[in-house]
Short mmCIF file of C-alpha atoms and ligand atoms in Angstrom, two decimals:
data_model
loop_
_atom_site.label_atom_id
_atom_site.label_comp_id
_atom_site.label_asym_id
_atom_site.label_seq_id
_atom_site.Cartn_x
_atom_site.Cartn_y
_atom_site.Cartn_z
CA MET A 1 0.00 0.00 0.00
CA ARG A 2 2.72 2.34 1.07
CA SER A 3 4.65 1.74 -2.12
CA LYS A 4 1.45 2.35 -4.17
CA ILE A 5 1.03 5.72 -2.47
CA LYS A 6 4.71 6.47 -3.02
CA ARG A 7 4.42 5.63 -6.73
CA TYR A 8 1.30 7.83 -7.04
CA VAL A 9 3.00 10.73 -5.29
CA SER A 10 6.12 10.46 -7.41
CA LYS A 11 3.96 10.37 -10.59
CA LEU A 12 2.23 13.54 -9.43
CA VAL A 13 5.57 15.22 -8.74
CA LEU A 14 6.95 14.18 -12.14
CA CYS A 15 3.82 15.38 -13.89
CA GLY A 16 3.98 18.64 -11.93
CA THR A 17 7.62 19.22 -12.83
CA PHE A 18 6.93 18.51 -16.49
CA THR A 19 3.93 20.86 -16.58
CA THR A 20 5.84 23.60 -14.77
CA GLY A 21 8.69 23.13 -17.25
CA LEU A 22 6.33 23.47 -20.22
CA LEU A 23 4.55 26.46 -18.72
CA ASN A 24 7.91 28.06 -18.02
CA LEU A 25 8.95 27.49 -21.61
CA PHE A 26 6.02 29.37 -23.05
CA ALA A 27 5.25 31.93 -20.37
CA GLN A 28 8.76 33.26 -19.99
CA GLN A 29 9.87 36.66 -21.20
CA PRO A 30 13.23 38.37 -21.06
CA ALA A 31 14.23 39.53 -17.57
CA ASP A 32 14.25 43.13 -18.82
CA LEU A 33 10.63 44.25 -18.50
CA HIS A 34 11.23 46.86 -21.20
CA ALA A 35 12.87 44.47 -23.65
CA THR A 36 12.23 45.47 -27.26
CA LYS A 37 9.85 43.50 -29.46
CA GLU A 38 12.83 42.04 -31.35
CA THR A 39 14.45 40.96 -28.08
CA LYS A 40 11.28 39.18 -27.02
CA GLU A 41 11.25 37.51 -30.44
CA LEU A 42 14.86 36.42 -30.03
CA TYR A 43 13.95 34.97 -26.65
CA GLN A 44 11.13 32.95 -28.19
CA THR A 45 13.30 31.91 -31.13
CA ILE A 46 15.88 30.49 -28.74
CA GLN A 47 13.11 28.67 -26.84
CA SER A 48 11.57 27.14 -29.93
CA ARG A 49 14.91 26.18 -31.46
CA ARG A 50 16.12 24.45 -28.33
CA ALA A 51 12.94 22.37 -28.34
CA LYS A 52 14.13 21.07 -31.74
CA GLY A 53 17.78 20.60 -30.89
CA ILE A 54 21.02 22.11 -29.70
CA SER A 55 22.52 24.81 -31.92
CA LEU A 56 26.15 24.95 -32.96
CA GLY A 57 28.10 28.02 -32.00
CA HIS A 58 31.61 29.21 -32.85
CA GLN A 59 33.55 32.16 -31.48
CA ASP A 60 34.76 34.74 -34.05
CA ALA A 61 33.55 32.39 -36.79
CA LEU A 62 33.34 34.99 -39.57
CA ALA A 63 36.36 37.15 -38.85
CA TYR A 64 39.09 34.53 -39.21
CA GLY A 65 39.92 30.87 -38.84
CA HIS A 66 42.81 28.45 -38.75
CA GLY A 67 45.38 29.94 -41.13
CA TRP A 68 43.23 32.78 -42.54
CA TYR A 69 42.08 36.26 -41.56
CA LYS A 70 39.20 38.26 -43.03
CA GLU A 71 38.20 36.32 -46.13
CA LYS A 72 34.76 37.41 -47.22
CA GLY A 73 32.03 34.83 -46.60
CA ARG A 74 34.38 32.27 -45.05
CA SER A 75 33.97 30.28 -41.83
CA ASP A 76 35.86 27.13 -40.79
CA LEU A 77 32.59 25.45 -39.81
CA LYS A 78 31.07 26.29 -43.19
CA ASP A 79 34.17 24.94 -44.97
CA VAL A 80 33.68 21.61 -43.18
CA ALA A 81 29.92 21.24 -42.67
CA GLY A 82 28.50 23.47 -45.37
CA LYS A 83 26.77 26.10 -43.23
CA TYR A 84 27.50 28.99 -40.93
CA PRO A 85 27.08 28.33 -37.21
CA ASN A 86 23.61 29.30 -35.90
CA VAL A 87 25.26 31.08 -33.01
CA ILE A 88 28.33 33.27 -33.37
CA GLY A 89 30.29 34.56 -30.43
CA TRP A 90 32.23 37.83 -30.47
CA GLU A 91 34.68 39.26 -28.00
CA ILE A 92 34.34 42.97 -27.20
CA GLY A 93 37.37 43.33 -24.90
CA ASP A 94 39.13 46.72 -25.44
CA ILE A 95 35.91 48.44 -26.55
CA GLU A 96 35.96 50.08 -23.12
CA LEU A 97 39.30 51.72 -24.00
CA GLY A 98 37.89 53.24 -27.16
CA LYS A 99 40.14 51.16 -29.42
CA PRO A 100 39.02 50.50 -33.01
CA TYR A 101 39.71 46.75 -32.67
CA ASN A 102 39.35 44.15 -29.93
CA LEU A 103 42.06 42.30 -28.04
CA ASP A 104 42.27 39.70 -30.80
CA SER A 105 42.56 42.39 -33.51
CA VAL A 106 39.02 42.17 -34.87
CA TYR A 107 37.86 45.64 -35.89
CA PHE A 108 34.62 46.65 -34.18
CA ASP A 109 33.33 48.04 -37.49
CA ASP A 110 33.82 44.59 -39.03
CA MET A 111 32.27 42.90 -36.01
CA ARG A 112 29.19 45.09 -36.35
CA ARG A 113 28.87 44.12 -40.03
CA TYR A 114 29.20 40.43 -39.16
CA ILE A 115 26.52 40.82 -36.48
CA VAL A 116 24.17 42.52 -38.97
CA ASP A 117 24.80 39.73 -41.52
CA THR A 118 24.21 37.05 -38.89
CA HIS A 119 20.95 38.70 -37.87
CA LYS A 120 19.81 38.84 -41.53
CA ARG A 121 20.47 35.11 -41.82
CA GLY A 122 18.46 34.36 -38.67
CA GLY A 123 21.57 33.61 -36.63
CA ILE A 124 22.21 34.57 -33.04
CA THR A 125 25.02 36.71 -31.63
CA THR A 126 26.52 36.26 -28.19
CA LEU A 127 29.12 38.67 -26.81
CA SER A 128 31.83 38.00 -24.25
CA TRP A 129 33.82 40.79 -22.65
CA HIS A 130 37.34 40.42 -21.32
CA ALA A 131 37.37 43.96 -19.94
CA ASN A 132 40.75 45.34 -18.86
CA ASN A 133 41.83 45.74 -15.25
CA ILE A 134 41.01 49.35 -14.43
CA VAL A 135 43.41 49.49 -11.48
CA SER A 136 46.58 48.24 -13.15
CA GLY A 137 45.79 49.13 -16.74
CA LYS A 138 46.71 45.56 -17.66
CA ASN A 139 44.37 43.03 -19.21
CA ALA A 140 41.46 40.97 -17.77
CA TRP A 141 43.84 38.24 -16.63
CA ASP A 142 45.68 40.52 -14.22
CA CYS A 143 44.51 39.12 -10.89
CA ALA A 144 47.17 40.56 -8.63
CA GLN A 145 44.65 42.73 -6.77
CA ASP A 146 41.52 41.75 -4.87
CA THR A 147 39.89 45.19 -4.74
CA VAL A 148 39.30 45.94 -8.42
CA VAL A 149 35.58 45.14 -8.24
CA ARG A 150 35.18 47.08 -5.00
CA SER A 151 36.90 50.08 -6.55
CA ILE A 152 34.43 50.07 -9.44
CA LEU A 153 31.28 49.94 -7.33
CA PRO A 154 29.50 53.25 -6.50
CA ALA A 155 31.57 54.05 -3.41
CA GLY A 156 34.86 53.09 -5.08
CA SER A 157 37.64 55.31 -6.39
CA ASN A 158 37.33 54.01 -9.96
CA HIS A 159 33.55 54.22 -10.19
CA GLN A 160 33.40 57.31 -12.43
CA LYS A 161 36.13 56.01 -14.70
CA TYR A 162 34.39 52.66 -14.99
CA LEU A 163 31.14 54.39 -15.97
CA GLN A 164 33.06 55.92 -18.87
CA TRP A 165 34.14 52.41 -19.85
CA LEU A 166 30.50 51.34 -19.70
CA ASP A 167 29.55 54.38 -21.82
CA ARG A 168 31.92 53.25 -24.58
CA THR A 169 30.62 49.70 -24.37
CA ALA A 170 27.04 50.99 -24.46
CA ALA A 171 27.83 53.07 -27.56
CA PHE A 172 28.90 49.92 -29.39
CA LEU A 173 25.81 48.01 -28.26
CA LEU A 174 23.62 50.90 -29.40
CA SER A 175 25.27 50.85 -32.81
CA LEU A 176 23.91 47.36 -33.56
CA LYS A 177 20.96 48.15 -35.83
CA ASP A 178 19.21 46.45 -38.72
CA SER A 179 18.40 48.12 -42.06
CA ARG A 180 15.13 49.51 -40.63
CA GLY A 181 16.92 51.10 -37.72
CA ASN A 182 15.76 48.58 -35.11
CA PHE A 183 18.26 47.43 -32.53
CA ILE A 184 19.58 43.94 -33.22
CA PRO A 185 19.02 41.88 -30.08
CA VAL A 186 22.10 40.06 -28.82
CA VAL A 187 23.13 37.95 -25.85
CA LEU A 188 25.66 39.56 -23.50
CA ARG A 189 27.75 37.19 -21.38
CA PRO A 190 29.80 39.50 -19.17
CA TYR A 191 32.12 38.75 -16.23
CA HIS A 192 32.22 35.06 -17.15
CA GLU A 193 34.10 32.16 -15.51
CA HIS A 194 33.89 34.11 -12.27
CA THR A 195 33.94 31.01 -10.07
CA GLY A 196 37.55 30.58 -11.17
CA SER A 197 40.27 33.02 -10.17
CA TRP A 198 41.91 34.01 -13.44
CA PHE A 199 40.07 37.27 -14.14
CA TRP A 200 39.94 40.40 -11.97
CA TRP A 201 36.24 39.66 -11.27
CA GLY A 202 37.07 36.09 -10.12
CA ALA A 203 36.20 34.24 -6.92
CA LYS A 204 39.41 35.13 -5.08
CA GLN A 205 39.31 38.70 -6.36
CA SER A 206 35.84 39.71 -5.12
CA THR A 207 33.22 38.66 -2.59
CA PRO A 208 29.95 37.13 -3.83
CA GLN A 209 28.15 40.35 -2.89
CA GLU A 210 30.64 42.54 -4.75
CA TYR A 211 30.31 40.36 -7.83
CA LYS A 212 26.51 40.53 -7.74
CA ASP A 213 26.67 44.30 -7.27
CA LEU A 214 29.01 44.64 -10.25
CA TRP A 215 26.62 42.67 -12.44
CA LYS A 216 23.56 44.61 -11.31
CA MET A 217 25.31 47.94 -11.60
CA THR A 218 26.30 47.15 -15.20
CA VAL A 219 22.81 46.02 -16.23
CA ASP A 220 21.08 48.92 -14.45
CA TYR A 221 23.45 51.43 -16.01
CA PHE A 222 22.92 50.06 -19.51
CA GLN A 223 19.16 50.08 -19.04
CA GLN A 224 18.63 53.26 -17.05
CA LYS A 225 21.37 55.56 -18.32
CA HIS A 226 21.53 54.33 -21.91
CA GLY A 227 18.04 52.93 -22.49
CA ILE A 228 19.52 49.64 -23.70
CA HIS A 229 16.75 47.07 -23.94
CA HIS A 230 17.96 44.79 -26.71
CA LEU A 231 20.10 42.45 -24.63
CA LEU A 232 19.58 39.04 -23.13
CA TYR A 233 22.00 38.41 -20.27
CA CYS A 234 23.87 35.14 -19.89
CA TYR A 235 25.37 34.07 -16.55
CA SER A 236 28.29 31.72 -17.21
CA PRO A 237 30.57 30.61 -14.36
CA SER A 238 33.24 28.01 -14.96
CA GLU A 239 32.42 24.47 -13.82
CA THR A 240 30.85 24.22 -10.37
CA GLU A 241 30.18 21.28 -8.07
CA ASN A 242 26.51 21.82 -7.25
CA GLU A 243 23.62 24.25 -7.48
CA ALA A 244 24.61 26.13 -4.33
CA ALA A 245 28.07 26.84 -5.78
CA PHE A 246 26.51 27.73 -9.15
CA LEU A 247 24.22 30.26 -7.51
CA GLU A 248 26.66 31.67 -4.98
CA ARG A 249 27.34 34.71 -7.17
CA TYR A 250 24.08 34.68 -9.15
CA PRO A 251 22.75 38.25 -9.37
CA GLY A 252 19.11 37.11 -9.40
CA ASP A 253 16.45 36.06 -11.88
CA ALA A 254 15.60 39.69 -12.61
CA TYR A 255 19.10 40.15 -14.10
CA VAL A 256 19.63 36.95 -16.07
CA ASP A 257 18.03 35.26 -19.11
CA LEU A 258 20.36 32.38 -19.85
CA VAL A 259 22.11 30.13 -17.37
CA ALA A 260 25.33 28.62 -18.65
CA PHE A 261 28.79 27.39 -17.74
CA ASP A 262 32.17 27.21 -19.45
CA CYS A 263 33.95 23.85 -19.51
CA TYR A 264 36.90 22.65 -21.57
CA VAL A 265 38.72 19.36 -21.88
CA PRO A 266 41.53 19.92 -19.35
CA GLY A 267 45.26 19.27 -19.68
CA ASP A 268 46.61 17.86 -22.92
CA GLY A 269 43.34 16.27 -23.99
CA THR A 270 44.44 12.70 -23.20
CA PRO A 271 41.76 9.98 -22.90
CA GLU A 272 41.90 10.50 -19.10
CA ASP A 273 41.35 14.24 -19.56
CA ILE A 274 38.36 13.49 -21.77
CA GLU A 275 36.90 11.25 -19.05
CA LYS A 276 37.24 14.14 -16.56
CA TYR A 277 35.56 16.44 -19.08
CA LYS A 278 32.63 14.06 -19.49
CA ILE A 279 32.06 14.01 -15.73
CA ALA A 280 32.30 17.80 -15.39
CA MET A 281 30.05 18.41 -18.41
CA ALA A 282 27.39 15.94 -17.26
CA LYS A 283 27.36 17.43 -13.76
CA ASN A 284 27.14 21.01 -14.98
CA ILE A 285 24.51 20.26 -17.60
CA ASP A 286 22.45 18.77 -14.77
CA ILE A 287 22.98 21.87 -12.62
CA ILE A 288 21.92 24.37 -15.28
CA THR A 289 19.01 22.34 -16.66
CA ALA A 290 17.64 21.77 -13.15
CA TYR A 291 17.89 25.46 -12.33
CA ALA A 292 16.46 26.41 -15.73
CA GLY A 293 13.52 24.09 -15.09
CA LYS A 294 12.73 25.82 -11.81
CA SER A 295 13.35 29.39 -12.86
CA GLY A 296 12.26 29.36 -16.50
CA LYS A 297 15.72 30.53 -17.61
CA ILE A 298 17.32 29.21 -20.80
CA PRO A 299 20.13 26.66 -20.29
CA THR A 300 23.09 26.86 -22.65
CA ILE A 301 26.82 26.13 -22.78
CA GLY A 302 28.81 29.37 -22.65
CA GLU A 303 32.10 27.97 -23.95
CA THR A 304 33.48 24.52 -24.53
CA GLY A 305 35.93 22.52 -26.61
CA LEU A 306 38.97 20.35 -26.96
CA GLU A 307 41.96 22.39 -28.07
CA SER A 308 43.23 21.14 -31.46
CA VAL A 309 40.38 18.57 -31.44
CA LYS A 310 42.85 15.78 -30.76
CA ASP A 311 40.15 13.11 -30.56
CA PRO A 312 38.83 12.49 -34.11
CA ALA A 313 35.49 11.29 -32.69
CA TYR A 314 35.12 14.13 -30.15
CA PHE A 315 31.90 15.55 -31.56
CA THR A 316 29.87 12.38 -32.11
CA GLN A 317 31.27 10.19 -29.32
CA VAL A 318 32.03 12.67 -26.54
CA VAL A 319 29.86 15.76 -27.02
CA TYR A 320 26.74 14.29 -28.61
CA PRO A 321 25.85 11.81 -25.84
CA LEU A 322 26.38 14.57 -23.27
CA VAL A 323 24.08 17.13 -24.86
CA TYR A 324 21.48 15.04 -26.69
CA GLY A 325 17.92 15.60 -25.46
CA LYS A 326 18.91 18.01 -22.68
CA GLY A 327 17.01 21.03 -24.01
CA LEU A 328 20.18 23.14 -24.21
CA ALA A 329 20.07 26.19 -26.45
CA TRP A 330 23.60 25.92 -27.87
CA LEU A 331 27.17 25.04 -27.27
CA LEU A 332 29.75 27.60 -28.23
CA PHE A 333 33.12 26.25 -29.35
CA TRP A 334 35.96 28.67 -28.77
CA ARG A 335 37.89 30.42 -31.49
CA ASN A 336 40.13 29.07 -34.23
CA ALA A 337 43.09 31.40 -33.81
CA TYR A 338 44.66 32.83 -36.96
CA GLU A 339 47.78 34.06 -35.17
CA LYS A 340 51.02 32.45 -36.38
CA ASP A 341 52.24 31.93 -32.82
CA LYS A 342 49.06 29.99 -31.85
CA PRO A 343 48.91 27.20 -34.45
CA ASN A 344 47.28 24.72 -32.03
CA HIS A 345 44.70 27.11 -30.60
CA TYR A 346 41.53 25.99 -32.41
CA TYR A 347 38.34 24.20 -31.37
CA ILE A 348 36.52 23.54 -34.66
CA PRO A 349 38.32 21.30 -37.17
CA PHE A 350 39.16 22.87 -40.50
CA LYS A 351 39.12 21.25 -43.94
CA GLY A 352 41.43 18.23 -44.02
CA HIS A 353 41.64 17.91 -40.22
CA PRO A 354 41.18 14.33 -38.86
CA ALA A 355 38.05 15.39 -36.93
CA ALA A 356 36.41 17.27 -39.83
CA GLU A 357 34.20 14.36 -40.92
CA ASP A 358 33.10 13.77 -37.34
CA LEU A 359 31.97 17.39 -37.01
CA LYS A 360 29.99 17.05 -40.22
CA LEU A 361 28.32 13.89 -38.88
CA PHE A 362 27.54 15.65 -35.59
CA SER A 363 25.93 18.56 -37.43
CA LYS A 364 23.50 16.14 -39.10
CA LYS A 365 22.51 14.22 -35.98
CA THR A 366 18.99 14.15 -34.58
CA GLY A 367 18.68 16.74 -31.85
CA VAL A 368 21.32 19.01 -33.36
CA TYR A 369 19.81 22.19 -34.81
CA PHE A 370 22.02 23.24 -37.69
C1 LIG B 1 41.36 33.19 -24.75
C2 LIG B 1 42.36 32.92 -25.86
C3 LIG B 1 43.10 34.20 -26.13
C4 LIG B 1 42.09 35.32 -26.48
C5 LIG B 1 41.01 35.43 -25.41
C6 LIG B 1 39.93 36.42 -25.74
O1 LIG B 1 40.69 32.03 -24.40
O2 LIG B 1 41.69 32.48 -27.02
O3 LIG B 1 44.00 34.02 -27.19
O4 LIG B 1 42.75 36.55 -26.59
O5 LIG B 1 40.43 34.16 -25.21
O6 LIG B 1 39.28 36.12 -26.95
#
């Protein structure tokens, strides 16, 4: 009898969770209550696409690739699998300094054109931001100080200067317009991998409260000072162990649209490293999908990959079983560096690479939206 009751109760719970999940999927809107019509449409597009399958994303896909820079119409993924990635990531680091190009030498004018083209094609843009360290003047990876975030917050000595950095960033965001003059909605993934300690906004460099305040201050400033309402915000720590750790620095549902994480194959990419990756990916996919189910946020993978794609079956044998049927919006593979001194820094195989065929097979799999 007891077990019958137990079974009945667990069925009810399952049914309840499923219904809540479905309701969440359709009822949800962007966190920004003043989001533009196009931003709401982007939100719904992401929702409906992820119901069909996971999208393929590639960082800097149109600007350069392995062994080439700025060749019109080219993309390494397209060379191999015949199409552009559905999701293209761009890095806006150095925009805050007023430079004409980012820290990887992609001109912001070109980036804007690529974003417009992607939008015309129905693709999605996601932006990361390795902002410089305002205290030392060095780059985002300068972690020598643990008061950078505090100094940027309203009572801090660098607050006014940081607002100028935000003004420059806002100006770029406000320059993203389609041919009718409407703002092109994009996903912003700022202050990422903050549970690690390799950026000035990292876990050892700021308290959870300071981090949350930094996030909120940025979003509020964009919205209130600049009237920016064409962004979806993506929260993307590095791998965490459980939901409590994932949420420790979460700024709140009112400030986030997508919940993500960044996770790479560690070390040299040996079979043992790949096993570690599988465990970390599975755990973190569980964390974000569970939280997305409760909160109605969109789960996605902020960054991932195996440098040099050393395993020729990485996409179909490692990635596919991890992501299949999980309702994830996309997985963004990191950039294929063009720089001569970084010949092994690539995450999507190029034509002739031993993993190229495997990527093509992956792109055609059930549950992959390509
Ligand atoms: C890192 C590397 C760097 C690059 C930075 C920002 O992961 O790819 O070479 O400058 O991202 O794009």
